[in-house]
PDB file of C-alpha atoms in Angstrom:
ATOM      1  CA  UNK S   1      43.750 -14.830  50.546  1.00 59.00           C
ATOM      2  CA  UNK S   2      43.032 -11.271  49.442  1.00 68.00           C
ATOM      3  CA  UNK S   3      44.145  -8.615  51.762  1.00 71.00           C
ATOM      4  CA  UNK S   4      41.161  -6.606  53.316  1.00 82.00           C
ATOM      5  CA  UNK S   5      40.188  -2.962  52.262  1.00 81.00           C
ATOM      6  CA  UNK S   6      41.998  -1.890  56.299  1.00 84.00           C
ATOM      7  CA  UNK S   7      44.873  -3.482  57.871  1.00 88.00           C
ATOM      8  CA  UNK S   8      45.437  -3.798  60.928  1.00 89.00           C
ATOM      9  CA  UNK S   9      48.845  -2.453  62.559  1.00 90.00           C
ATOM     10  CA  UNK S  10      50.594  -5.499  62.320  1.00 90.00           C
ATOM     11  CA  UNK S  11      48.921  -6.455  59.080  1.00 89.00           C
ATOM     12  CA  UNK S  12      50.521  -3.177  58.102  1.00 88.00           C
ATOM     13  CA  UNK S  13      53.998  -3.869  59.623  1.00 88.00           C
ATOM     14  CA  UNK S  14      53.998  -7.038  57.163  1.00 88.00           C
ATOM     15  CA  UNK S  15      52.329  -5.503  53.926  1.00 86.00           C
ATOM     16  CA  UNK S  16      55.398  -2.839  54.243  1.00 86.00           C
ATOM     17  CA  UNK S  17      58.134  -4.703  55.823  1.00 85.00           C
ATOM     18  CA  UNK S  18      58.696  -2.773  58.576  1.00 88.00           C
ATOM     19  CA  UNK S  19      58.380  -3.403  62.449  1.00 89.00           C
ATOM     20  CA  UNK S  20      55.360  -2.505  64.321  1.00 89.00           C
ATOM     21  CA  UNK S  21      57.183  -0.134  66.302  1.00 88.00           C
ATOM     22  CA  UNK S  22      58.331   1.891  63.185  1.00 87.00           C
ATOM     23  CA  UNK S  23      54.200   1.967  62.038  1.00 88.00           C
ATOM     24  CA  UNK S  24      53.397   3.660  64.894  1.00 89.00           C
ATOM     25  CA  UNK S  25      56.498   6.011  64.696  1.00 84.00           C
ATOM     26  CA  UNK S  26      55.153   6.968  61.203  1.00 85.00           C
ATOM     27  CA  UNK S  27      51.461   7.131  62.769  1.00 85.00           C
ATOM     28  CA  UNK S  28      52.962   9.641  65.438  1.00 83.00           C
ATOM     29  CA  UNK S  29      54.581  12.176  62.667  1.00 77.00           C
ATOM     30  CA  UNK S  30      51.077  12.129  60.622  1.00 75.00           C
ATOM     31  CA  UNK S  31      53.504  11.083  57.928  1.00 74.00           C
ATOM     32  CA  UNK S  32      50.848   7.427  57.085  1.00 83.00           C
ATOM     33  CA  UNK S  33      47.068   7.467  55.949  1.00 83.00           C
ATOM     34  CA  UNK S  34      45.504   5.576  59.023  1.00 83.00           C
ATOM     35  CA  UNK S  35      42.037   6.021  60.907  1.00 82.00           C
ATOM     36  CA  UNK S  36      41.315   5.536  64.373  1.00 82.00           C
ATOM     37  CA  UNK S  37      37.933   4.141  65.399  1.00 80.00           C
ATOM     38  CA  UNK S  38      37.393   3.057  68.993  1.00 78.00           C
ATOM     39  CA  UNK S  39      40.795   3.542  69.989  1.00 79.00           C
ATOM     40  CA  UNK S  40      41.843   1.111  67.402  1.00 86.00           C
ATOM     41  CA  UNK S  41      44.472   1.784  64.224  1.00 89.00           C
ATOM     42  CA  UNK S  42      43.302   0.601  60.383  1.00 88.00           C
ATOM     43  CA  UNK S  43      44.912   1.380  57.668  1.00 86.00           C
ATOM     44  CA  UNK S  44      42.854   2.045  54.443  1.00 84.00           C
ATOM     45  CA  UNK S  45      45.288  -0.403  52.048  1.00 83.00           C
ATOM     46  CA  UNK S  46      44.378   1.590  49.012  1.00 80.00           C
ATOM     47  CA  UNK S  47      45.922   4.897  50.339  1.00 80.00           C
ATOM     48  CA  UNK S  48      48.709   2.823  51.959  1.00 83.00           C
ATOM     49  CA  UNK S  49      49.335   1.640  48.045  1.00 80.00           C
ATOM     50  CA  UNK S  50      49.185   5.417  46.735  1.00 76.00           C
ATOM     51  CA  UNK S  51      51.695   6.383  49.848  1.00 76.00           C
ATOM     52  CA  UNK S  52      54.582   3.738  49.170  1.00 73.00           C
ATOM     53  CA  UNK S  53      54.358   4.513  45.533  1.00 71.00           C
ATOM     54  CA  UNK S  54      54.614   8.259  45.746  1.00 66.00           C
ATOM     55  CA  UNK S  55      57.685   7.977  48.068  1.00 60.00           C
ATOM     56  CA  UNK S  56      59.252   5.085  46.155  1.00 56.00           C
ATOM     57  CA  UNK S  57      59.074   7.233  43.066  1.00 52.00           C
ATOM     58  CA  UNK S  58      59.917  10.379  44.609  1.00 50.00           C
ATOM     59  CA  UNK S  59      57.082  12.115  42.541  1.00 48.00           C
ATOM     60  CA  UNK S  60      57.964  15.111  44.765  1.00 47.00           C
ATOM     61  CA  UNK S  61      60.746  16.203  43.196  1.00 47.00           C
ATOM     62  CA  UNK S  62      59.066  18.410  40.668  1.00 50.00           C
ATOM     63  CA  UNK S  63      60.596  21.821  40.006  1.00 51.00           C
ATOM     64  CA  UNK S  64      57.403  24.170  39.722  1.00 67.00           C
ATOM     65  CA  UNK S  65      54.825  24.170  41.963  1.00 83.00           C
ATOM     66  CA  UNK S  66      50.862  23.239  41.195  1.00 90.00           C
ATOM     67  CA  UNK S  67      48.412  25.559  41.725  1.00 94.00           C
ATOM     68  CA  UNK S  68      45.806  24.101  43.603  1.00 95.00           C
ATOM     69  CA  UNK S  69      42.868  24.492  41.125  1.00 97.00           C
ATOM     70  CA  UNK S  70      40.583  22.293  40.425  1.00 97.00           C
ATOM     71  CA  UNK S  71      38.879  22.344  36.495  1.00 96.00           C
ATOM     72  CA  UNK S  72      37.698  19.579  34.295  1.00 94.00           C
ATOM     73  CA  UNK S  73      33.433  19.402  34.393  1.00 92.00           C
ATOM     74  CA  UNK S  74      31.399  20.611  36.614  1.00 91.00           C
ATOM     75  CA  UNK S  75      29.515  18.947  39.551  1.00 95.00           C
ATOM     76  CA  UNK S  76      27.307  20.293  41.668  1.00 95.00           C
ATOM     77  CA  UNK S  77      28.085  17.757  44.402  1.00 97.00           C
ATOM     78  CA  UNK S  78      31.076  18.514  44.232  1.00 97.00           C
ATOM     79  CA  UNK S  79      31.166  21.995  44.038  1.00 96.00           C
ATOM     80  CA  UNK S  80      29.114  22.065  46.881  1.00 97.00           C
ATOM     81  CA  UNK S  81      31.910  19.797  48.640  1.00 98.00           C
ATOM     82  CA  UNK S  82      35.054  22.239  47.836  1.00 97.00           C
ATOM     83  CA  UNK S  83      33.215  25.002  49.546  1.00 96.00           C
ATOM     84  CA  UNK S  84      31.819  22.999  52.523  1.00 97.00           C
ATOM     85  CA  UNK S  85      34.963  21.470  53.112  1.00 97.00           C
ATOM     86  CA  UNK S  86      37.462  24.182  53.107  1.00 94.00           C
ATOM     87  CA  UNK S  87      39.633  22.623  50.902  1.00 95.00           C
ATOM     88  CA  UNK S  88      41.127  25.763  49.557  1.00 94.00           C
ATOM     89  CA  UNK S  89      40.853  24.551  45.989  1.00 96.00           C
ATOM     90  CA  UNK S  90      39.875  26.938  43.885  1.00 96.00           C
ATOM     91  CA  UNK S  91      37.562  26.331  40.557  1.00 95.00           C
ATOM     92  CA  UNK S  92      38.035  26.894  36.763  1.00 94.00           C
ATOM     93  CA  UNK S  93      35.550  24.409  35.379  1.00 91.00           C
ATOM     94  CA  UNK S  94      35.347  24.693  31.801  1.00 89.00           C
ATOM     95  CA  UNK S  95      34.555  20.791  30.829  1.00 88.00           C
ATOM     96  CA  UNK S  96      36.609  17.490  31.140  1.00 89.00           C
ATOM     97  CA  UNK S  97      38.793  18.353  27.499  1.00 88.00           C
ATOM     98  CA  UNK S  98      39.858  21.167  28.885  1.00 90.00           C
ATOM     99  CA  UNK S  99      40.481  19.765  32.357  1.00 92.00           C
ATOM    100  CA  UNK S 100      42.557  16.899  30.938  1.00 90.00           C
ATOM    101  CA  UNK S 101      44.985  19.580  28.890  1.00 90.00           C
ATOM    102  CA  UNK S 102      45.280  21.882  32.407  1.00 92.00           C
ATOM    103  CA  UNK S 103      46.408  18.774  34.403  1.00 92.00           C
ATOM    104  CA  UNK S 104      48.768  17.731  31.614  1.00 89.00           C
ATOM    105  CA  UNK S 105      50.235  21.220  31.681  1.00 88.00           C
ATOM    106  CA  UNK S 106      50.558  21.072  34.904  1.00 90.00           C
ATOM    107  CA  UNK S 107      48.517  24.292  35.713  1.00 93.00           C
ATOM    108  CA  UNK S 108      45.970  22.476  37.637  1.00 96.00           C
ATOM    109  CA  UNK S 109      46.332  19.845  41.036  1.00 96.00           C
ATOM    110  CA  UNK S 110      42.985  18.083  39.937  1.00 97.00           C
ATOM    111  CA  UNK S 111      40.648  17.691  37.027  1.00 96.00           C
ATOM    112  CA  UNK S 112      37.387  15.917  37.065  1.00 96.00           C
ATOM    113  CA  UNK S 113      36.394  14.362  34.605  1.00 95.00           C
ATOM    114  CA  UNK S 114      33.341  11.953  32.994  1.00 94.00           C
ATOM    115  CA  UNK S 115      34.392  11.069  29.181  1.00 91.00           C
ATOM    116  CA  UNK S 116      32.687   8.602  27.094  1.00 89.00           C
ATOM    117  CA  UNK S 117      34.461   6.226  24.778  1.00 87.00           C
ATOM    118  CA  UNK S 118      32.201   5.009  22.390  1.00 82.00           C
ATOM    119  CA  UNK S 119      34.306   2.082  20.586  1.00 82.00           C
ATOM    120  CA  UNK S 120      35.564   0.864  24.374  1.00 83.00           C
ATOM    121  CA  UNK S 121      32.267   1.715  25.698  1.00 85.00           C
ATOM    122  CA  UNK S 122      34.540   2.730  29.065  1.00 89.00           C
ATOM    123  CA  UNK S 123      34.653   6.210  30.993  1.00 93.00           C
ATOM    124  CA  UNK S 124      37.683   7.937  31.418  1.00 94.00           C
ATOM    125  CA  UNK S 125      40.518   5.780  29.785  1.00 92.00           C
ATOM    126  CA  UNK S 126      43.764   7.004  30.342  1.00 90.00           C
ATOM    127  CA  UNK S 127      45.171   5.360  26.753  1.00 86.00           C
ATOM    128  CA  UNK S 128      42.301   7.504  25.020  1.00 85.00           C
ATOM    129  CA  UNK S 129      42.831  10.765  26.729  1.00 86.00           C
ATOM    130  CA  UNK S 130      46.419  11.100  26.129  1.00 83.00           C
ATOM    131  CA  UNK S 131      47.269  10.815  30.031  1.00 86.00           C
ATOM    132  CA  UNK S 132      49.809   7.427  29.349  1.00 80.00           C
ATOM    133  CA  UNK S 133      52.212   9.690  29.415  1.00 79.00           C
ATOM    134  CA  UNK S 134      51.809  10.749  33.329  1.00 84.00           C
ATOM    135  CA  UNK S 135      53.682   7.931  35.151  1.00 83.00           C
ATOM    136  CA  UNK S 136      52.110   9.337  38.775  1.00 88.00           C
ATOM    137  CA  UNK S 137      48.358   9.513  37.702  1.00 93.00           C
ATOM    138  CA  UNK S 138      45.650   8.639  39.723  1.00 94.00           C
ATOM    139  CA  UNK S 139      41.948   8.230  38.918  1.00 96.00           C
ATOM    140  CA  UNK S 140      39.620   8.692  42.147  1.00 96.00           C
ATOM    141  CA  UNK S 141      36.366   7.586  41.671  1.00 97.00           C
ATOM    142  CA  UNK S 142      33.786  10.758  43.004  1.00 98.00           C
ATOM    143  CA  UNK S 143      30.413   9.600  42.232  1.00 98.00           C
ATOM    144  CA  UNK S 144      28.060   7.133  39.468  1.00 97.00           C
ATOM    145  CA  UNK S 145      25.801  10.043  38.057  1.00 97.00           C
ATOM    146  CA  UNK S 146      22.419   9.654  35.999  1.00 97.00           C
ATOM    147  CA  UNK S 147      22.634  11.194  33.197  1.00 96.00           C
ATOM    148  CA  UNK S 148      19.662  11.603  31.105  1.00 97.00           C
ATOM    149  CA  UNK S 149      17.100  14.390  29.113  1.00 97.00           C
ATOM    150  CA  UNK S 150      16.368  17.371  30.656  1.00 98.00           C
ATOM    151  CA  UNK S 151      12.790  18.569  29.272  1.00 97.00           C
ATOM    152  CA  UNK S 152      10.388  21.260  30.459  1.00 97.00           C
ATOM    153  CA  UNK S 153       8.076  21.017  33.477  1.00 97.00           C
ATOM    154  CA  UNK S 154       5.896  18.042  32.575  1.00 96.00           C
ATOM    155  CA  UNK S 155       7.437  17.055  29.602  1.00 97.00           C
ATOM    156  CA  UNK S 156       5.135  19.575  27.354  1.00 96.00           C
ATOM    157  CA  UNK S 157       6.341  17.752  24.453  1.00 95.00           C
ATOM    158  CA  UNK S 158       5.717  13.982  25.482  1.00 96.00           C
ATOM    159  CA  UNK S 159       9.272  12.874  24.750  1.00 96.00           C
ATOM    160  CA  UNK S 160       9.766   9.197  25.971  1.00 96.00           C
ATOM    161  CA  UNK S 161      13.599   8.250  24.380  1.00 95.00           C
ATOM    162  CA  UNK S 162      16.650   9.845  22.790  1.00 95.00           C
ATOM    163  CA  UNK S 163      15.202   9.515  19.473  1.00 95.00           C
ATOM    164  CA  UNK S 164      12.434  11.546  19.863  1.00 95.00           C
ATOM    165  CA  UNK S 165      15.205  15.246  20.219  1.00 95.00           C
ATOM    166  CA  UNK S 166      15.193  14.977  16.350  1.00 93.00           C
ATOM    167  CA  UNK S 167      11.302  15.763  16.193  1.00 94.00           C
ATOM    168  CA  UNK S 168      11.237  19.503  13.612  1.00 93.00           C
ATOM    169  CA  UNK S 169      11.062  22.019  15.992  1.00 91.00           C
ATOM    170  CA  UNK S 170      12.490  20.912  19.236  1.00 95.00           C
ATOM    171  CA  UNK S 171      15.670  22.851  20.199  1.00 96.00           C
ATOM    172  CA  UNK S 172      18.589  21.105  21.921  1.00 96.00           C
ATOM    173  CA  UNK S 173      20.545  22.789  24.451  1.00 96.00           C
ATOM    174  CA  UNK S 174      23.842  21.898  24.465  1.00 94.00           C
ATOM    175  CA  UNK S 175      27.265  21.931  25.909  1.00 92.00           C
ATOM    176  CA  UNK S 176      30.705  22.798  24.812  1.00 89.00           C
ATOM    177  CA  UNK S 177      32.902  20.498  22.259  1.00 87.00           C
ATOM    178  CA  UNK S 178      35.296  19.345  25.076  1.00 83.00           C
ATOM    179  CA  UNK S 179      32.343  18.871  27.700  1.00 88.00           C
ATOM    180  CA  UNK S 180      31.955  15.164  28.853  1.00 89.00           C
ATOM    181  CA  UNK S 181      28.091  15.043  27.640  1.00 92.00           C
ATOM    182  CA  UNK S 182      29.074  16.373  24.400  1.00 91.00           C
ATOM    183  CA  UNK S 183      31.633  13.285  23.938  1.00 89.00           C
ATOM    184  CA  UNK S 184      28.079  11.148  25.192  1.00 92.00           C
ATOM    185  CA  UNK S 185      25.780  12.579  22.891  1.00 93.00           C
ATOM    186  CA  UNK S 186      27.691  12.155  20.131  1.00 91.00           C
ATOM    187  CA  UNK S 187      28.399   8.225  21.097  1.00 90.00           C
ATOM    188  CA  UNK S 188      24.503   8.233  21.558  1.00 92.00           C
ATOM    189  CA  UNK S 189      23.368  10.156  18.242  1.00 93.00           C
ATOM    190  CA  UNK S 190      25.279   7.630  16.494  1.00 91.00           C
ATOM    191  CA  UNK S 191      24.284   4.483  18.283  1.00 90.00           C
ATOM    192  CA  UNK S 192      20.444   5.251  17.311  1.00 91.00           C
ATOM    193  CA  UNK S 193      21.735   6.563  13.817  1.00 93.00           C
ATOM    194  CA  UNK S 194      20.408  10.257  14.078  1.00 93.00           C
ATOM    195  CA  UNK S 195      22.251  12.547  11.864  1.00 93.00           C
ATOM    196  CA  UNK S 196      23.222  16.035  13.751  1.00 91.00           C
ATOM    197  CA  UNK S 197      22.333  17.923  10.810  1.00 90.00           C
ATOM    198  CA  UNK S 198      18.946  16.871  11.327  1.00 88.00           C
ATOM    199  CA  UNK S 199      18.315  18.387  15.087  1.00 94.00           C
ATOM    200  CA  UNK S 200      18.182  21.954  15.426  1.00 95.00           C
ATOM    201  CA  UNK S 201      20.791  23.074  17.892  1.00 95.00           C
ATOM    202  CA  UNK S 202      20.583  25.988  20.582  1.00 94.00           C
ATOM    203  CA  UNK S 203      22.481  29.136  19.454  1.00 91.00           C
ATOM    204  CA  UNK S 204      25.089  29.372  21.952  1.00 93.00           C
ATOM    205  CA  UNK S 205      26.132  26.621  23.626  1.00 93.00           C
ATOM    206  CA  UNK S 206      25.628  26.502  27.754  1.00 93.00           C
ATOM    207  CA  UNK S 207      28.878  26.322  29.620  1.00 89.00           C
ATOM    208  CA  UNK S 208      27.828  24.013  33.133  1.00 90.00           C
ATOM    209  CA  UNK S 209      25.567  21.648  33.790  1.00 92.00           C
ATOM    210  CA  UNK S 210      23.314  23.920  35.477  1.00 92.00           C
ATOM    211  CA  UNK S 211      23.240  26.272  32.425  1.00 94.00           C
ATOM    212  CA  UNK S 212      21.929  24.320  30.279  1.00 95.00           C
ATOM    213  CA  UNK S 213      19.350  23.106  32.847  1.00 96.00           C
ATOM    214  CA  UNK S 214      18.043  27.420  33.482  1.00 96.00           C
ATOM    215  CA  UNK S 215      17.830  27.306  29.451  1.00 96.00           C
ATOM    216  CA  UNK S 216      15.618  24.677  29.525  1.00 97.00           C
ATOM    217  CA  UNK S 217      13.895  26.050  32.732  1.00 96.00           C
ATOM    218  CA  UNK S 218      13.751  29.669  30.573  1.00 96.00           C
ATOM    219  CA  UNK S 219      12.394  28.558  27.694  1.00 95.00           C
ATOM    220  CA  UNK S 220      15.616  28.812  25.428  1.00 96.00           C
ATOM    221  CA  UNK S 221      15.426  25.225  24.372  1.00 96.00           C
ATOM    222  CA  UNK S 222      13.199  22.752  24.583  1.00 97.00           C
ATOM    223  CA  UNK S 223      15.624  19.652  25.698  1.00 97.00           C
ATOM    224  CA  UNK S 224      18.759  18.640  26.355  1.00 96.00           C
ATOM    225  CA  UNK S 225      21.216  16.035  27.471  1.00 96.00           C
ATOM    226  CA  UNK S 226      22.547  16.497  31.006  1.00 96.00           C
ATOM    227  CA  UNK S 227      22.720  15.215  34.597  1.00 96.00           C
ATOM    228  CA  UNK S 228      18.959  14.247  37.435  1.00 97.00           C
ATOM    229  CA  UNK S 229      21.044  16.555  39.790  1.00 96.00           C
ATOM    230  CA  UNK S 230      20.612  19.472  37.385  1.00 95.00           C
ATOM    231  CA  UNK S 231      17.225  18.651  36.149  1.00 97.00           C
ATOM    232  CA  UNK S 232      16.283  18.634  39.627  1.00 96.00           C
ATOM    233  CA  UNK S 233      17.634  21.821  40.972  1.00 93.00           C
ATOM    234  CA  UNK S 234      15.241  23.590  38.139  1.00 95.00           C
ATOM    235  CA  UNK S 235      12.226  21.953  38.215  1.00 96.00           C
ATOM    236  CA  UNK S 236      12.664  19.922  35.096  1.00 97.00           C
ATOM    237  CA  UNK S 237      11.553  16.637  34.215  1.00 98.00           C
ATOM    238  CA  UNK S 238      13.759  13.794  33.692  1.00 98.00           C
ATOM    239  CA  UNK S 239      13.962  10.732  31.106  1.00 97.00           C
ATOM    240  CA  UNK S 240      17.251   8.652  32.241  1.00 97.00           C
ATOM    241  CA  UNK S 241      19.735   7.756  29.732  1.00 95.00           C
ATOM    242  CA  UNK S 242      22.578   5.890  30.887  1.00 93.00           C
ATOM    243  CA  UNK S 243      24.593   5.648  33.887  1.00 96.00           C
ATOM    244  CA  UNK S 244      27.735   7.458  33.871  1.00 95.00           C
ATOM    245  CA  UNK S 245      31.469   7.683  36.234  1.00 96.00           C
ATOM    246  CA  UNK S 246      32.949  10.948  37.230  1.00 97.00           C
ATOM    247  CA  UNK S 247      36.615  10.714  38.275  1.00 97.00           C
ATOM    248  CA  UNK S 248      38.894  13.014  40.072  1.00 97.00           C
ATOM    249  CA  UNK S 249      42.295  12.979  38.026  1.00 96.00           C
ATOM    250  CA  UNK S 250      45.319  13.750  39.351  1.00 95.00           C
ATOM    251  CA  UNK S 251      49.093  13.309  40.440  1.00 92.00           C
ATOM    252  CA  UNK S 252      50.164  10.789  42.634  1.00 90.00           C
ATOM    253  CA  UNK S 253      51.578  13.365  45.341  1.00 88.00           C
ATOM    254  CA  UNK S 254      48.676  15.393  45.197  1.00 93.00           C
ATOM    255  CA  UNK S 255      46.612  12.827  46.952  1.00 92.00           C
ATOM    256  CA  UNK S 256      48.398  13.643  49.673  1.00 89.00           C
ATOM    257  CA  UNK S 257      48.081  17.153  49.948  1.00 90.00           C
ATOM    258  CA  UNK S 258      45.981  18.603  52.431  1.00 91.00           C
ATOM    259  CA  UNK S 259      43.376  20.260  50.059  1.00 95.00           C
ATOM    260  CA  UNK S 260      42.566  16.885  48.382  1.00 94.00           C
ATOM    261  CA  UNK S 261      42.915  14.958  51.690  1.00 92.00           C
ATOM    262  CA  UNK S 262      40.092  17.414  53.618  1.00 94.00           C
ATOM    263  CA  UNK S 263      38.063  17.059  50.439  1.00 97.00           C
ATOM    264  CA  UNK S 264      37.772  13.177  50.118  1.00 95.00           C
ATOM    265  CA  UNK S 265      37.645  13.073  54.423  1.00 93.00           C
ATOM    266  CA  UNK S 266      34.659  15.852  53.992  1.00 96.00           C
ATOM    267  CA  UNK S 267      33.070  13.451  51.347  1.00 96.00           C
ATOM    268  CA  UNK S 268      33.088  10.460  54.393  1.00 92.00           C
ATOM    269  CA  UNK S 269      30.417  11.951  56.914  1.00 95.00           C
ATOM    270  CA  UNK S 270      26.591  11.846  57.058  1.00 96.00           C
ATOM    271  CA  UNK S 271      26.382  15.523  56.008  1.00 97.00           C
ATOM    272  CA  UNK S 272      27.741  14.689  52.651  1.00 97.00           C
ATOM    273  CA  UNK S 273      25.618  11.468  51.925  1.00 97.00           C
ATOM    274  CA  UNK S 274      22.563  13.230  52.898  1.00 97.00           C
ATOM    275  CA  UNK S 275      23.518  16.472  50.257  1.00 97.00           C
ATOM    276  CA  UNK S 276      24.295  13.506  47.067  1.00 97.00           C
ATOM    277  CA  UNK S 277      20.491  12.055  48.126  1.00 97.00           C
ATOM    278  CA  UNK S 278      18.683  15.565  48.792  1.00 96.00           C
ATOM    279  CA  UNK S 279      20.801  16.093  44.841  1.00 96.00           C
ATOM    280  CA  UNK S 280      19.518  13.091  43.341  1.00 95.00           C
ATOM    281  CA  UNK S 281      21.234  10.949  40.235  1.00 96.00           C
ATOM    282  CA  UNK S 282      24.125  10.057  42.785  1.00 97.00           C
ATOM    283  CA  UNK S 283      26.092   6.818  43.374  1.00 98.00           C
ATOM    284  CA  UNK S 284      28.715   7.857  45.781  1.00 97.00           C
ATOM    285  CA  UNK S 285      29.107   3.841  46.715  1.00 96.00           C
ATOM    286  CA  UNK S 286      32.376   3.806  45.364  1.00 96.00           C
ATOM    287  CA  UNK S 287      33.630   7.489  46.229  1.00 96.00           C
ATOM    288  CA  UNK S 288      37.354   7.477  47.402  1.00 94.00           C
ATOM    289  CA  UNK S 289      38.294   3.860  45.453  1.00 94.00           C
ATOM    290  CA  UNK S 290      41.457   4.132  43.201  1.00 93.00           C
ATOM    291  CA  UNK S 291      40.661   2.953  39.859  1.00 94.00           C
ATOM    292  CA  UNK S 292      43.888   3.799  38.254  1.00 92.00           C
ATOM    293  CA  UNK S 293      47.502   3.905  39.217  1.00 89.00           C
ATOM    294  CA  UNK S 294      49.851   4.449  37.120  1.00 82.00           C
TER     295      UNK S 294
END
């Protein structure tokens, strides 16, 4: 049979090989991801996985430090999060390309992240975004987002599908080369077979998600590609696309640390479930679940 999601203490004992008595000297020290509800021990098997591995590997001996930054894309869930939390990460997001090269470098602790791979048709593959090489990364689901077009207050233009962005005159916002959307437009222009020298393009490009949401809002351009949470925190209206994951990469021994670990705890209570609804476009059903281990 399939172990469950929490083990009990002696469940525990047996997955690790080690006598009850030495669980709860590990539980004492603070040393062992556990939880304690109704004066009861579980451990969450996942994070029991990640802990073994990291000191099995000793991914902590690692000459320079990591500065704990986190870049990749921006989220405003998440953003909100950091700050509410008191994680004491601190924020460079510049899009998911240049989150993944910052992580690699080793001059970030965690990168999020929501690339689209057309030919796989599969967020976030490690093989495609050059990450094989890190034999300690982790992929942490953070939330299923919506993302969709972002159009003016009452959709002055009657768009109904994707198609309809290459109509002469509409402007399209846009994001930078290495953002996540820009990797999903792309797969999406050339799925419906719409050349992008036929769109005209916004000027400058828009930097966040909630950039290119105010140039909508302002009048700058006329639609866009982007994520409900944005389109929602200006007013806009909303024509959803296609479903997408955002991931939280990282180093196995960073999932440990206490900035990530106050994060993904803060992320667990009511206050934060009832921010992703008031957001809108969030799935945070599978928040916290590993879905890659190196």
């Amino acid at each position: 049979m399939p172990l469950p999601a929490y083990l009990t203490t002696a469940e525990a004992a047996e997955y690790l090989r080690l006598k009850e008595r030495k669980v709860y000297d590990l539980v004492s020290q603070g040393v062992i991801p556990c939880v304690r509800i109704t004066g009861k021990l579980l451990f969450p098997r996942q994070r029991i996985d990640l802990w073994l591995m990291n000191h099995l590997e000793g991914d902590d001996a690692i000459s320079a430090p990591t500065p704990p930054v986190l870049v990749g894309s921006q989220d405003p869930l998440l953003e909100w999060a950091v700050k509410e939390s008191n994680a004491e990460l601190a924020m460079l997001c510049q899009g998911s390309g240049d989150g993944v090269q910052r992580l690699v470098d080793g001059r970030a602790m965690v990168a999020g992240m929501h690339i689209w791979h057309a030919e796989s048709e599969r967020y976030n593959d490690p093989a495609t975004l050059g990450l094989t090489g890190m034999r300690d990364l982790v992929l942490i689901r953070w939330a299923k987002r919506q993302q969709g077009l972002l159009l003016a207050p009452g959709n002055p233009h009657g768009l109904t599908r994707l198609e309809d962005v290459a109509r002469p005159g509409l402007r399209l916002a846009h994001r930078q080369p290495d953002a996540g959307v820009s990797h999903l437009l792309q797969g999406l222009l050339a799925r419906h077979r719409i050349e992008a020298s036929q769109l005209t393009w916004a000027a400058h490009p828009s930097l966040s998600e909630d950039d290119l949401a105010l140039a909508i809002r302002q009048g700058e351009s006329d639609v866009g590609v982007g994520i409900e949470a944005a389109a929602r925190r200006q007013g806009l209206a909303f024509i959803p696309l296609q479903q997408e994951h955002f991931d939280l990469a990282m180093r196995r021994r960073h999932y440990f640390e206490p900035a990530m670990q106050r994060l993904l705890d803060f992320a667990r209570c009511e206050r934060f479930i009832q921010r992703a609804e008031a957001l809108g476009g969030y799935d945070i059903s599978e928040l916290g679940t590993v879905m890659y281990n190196a």
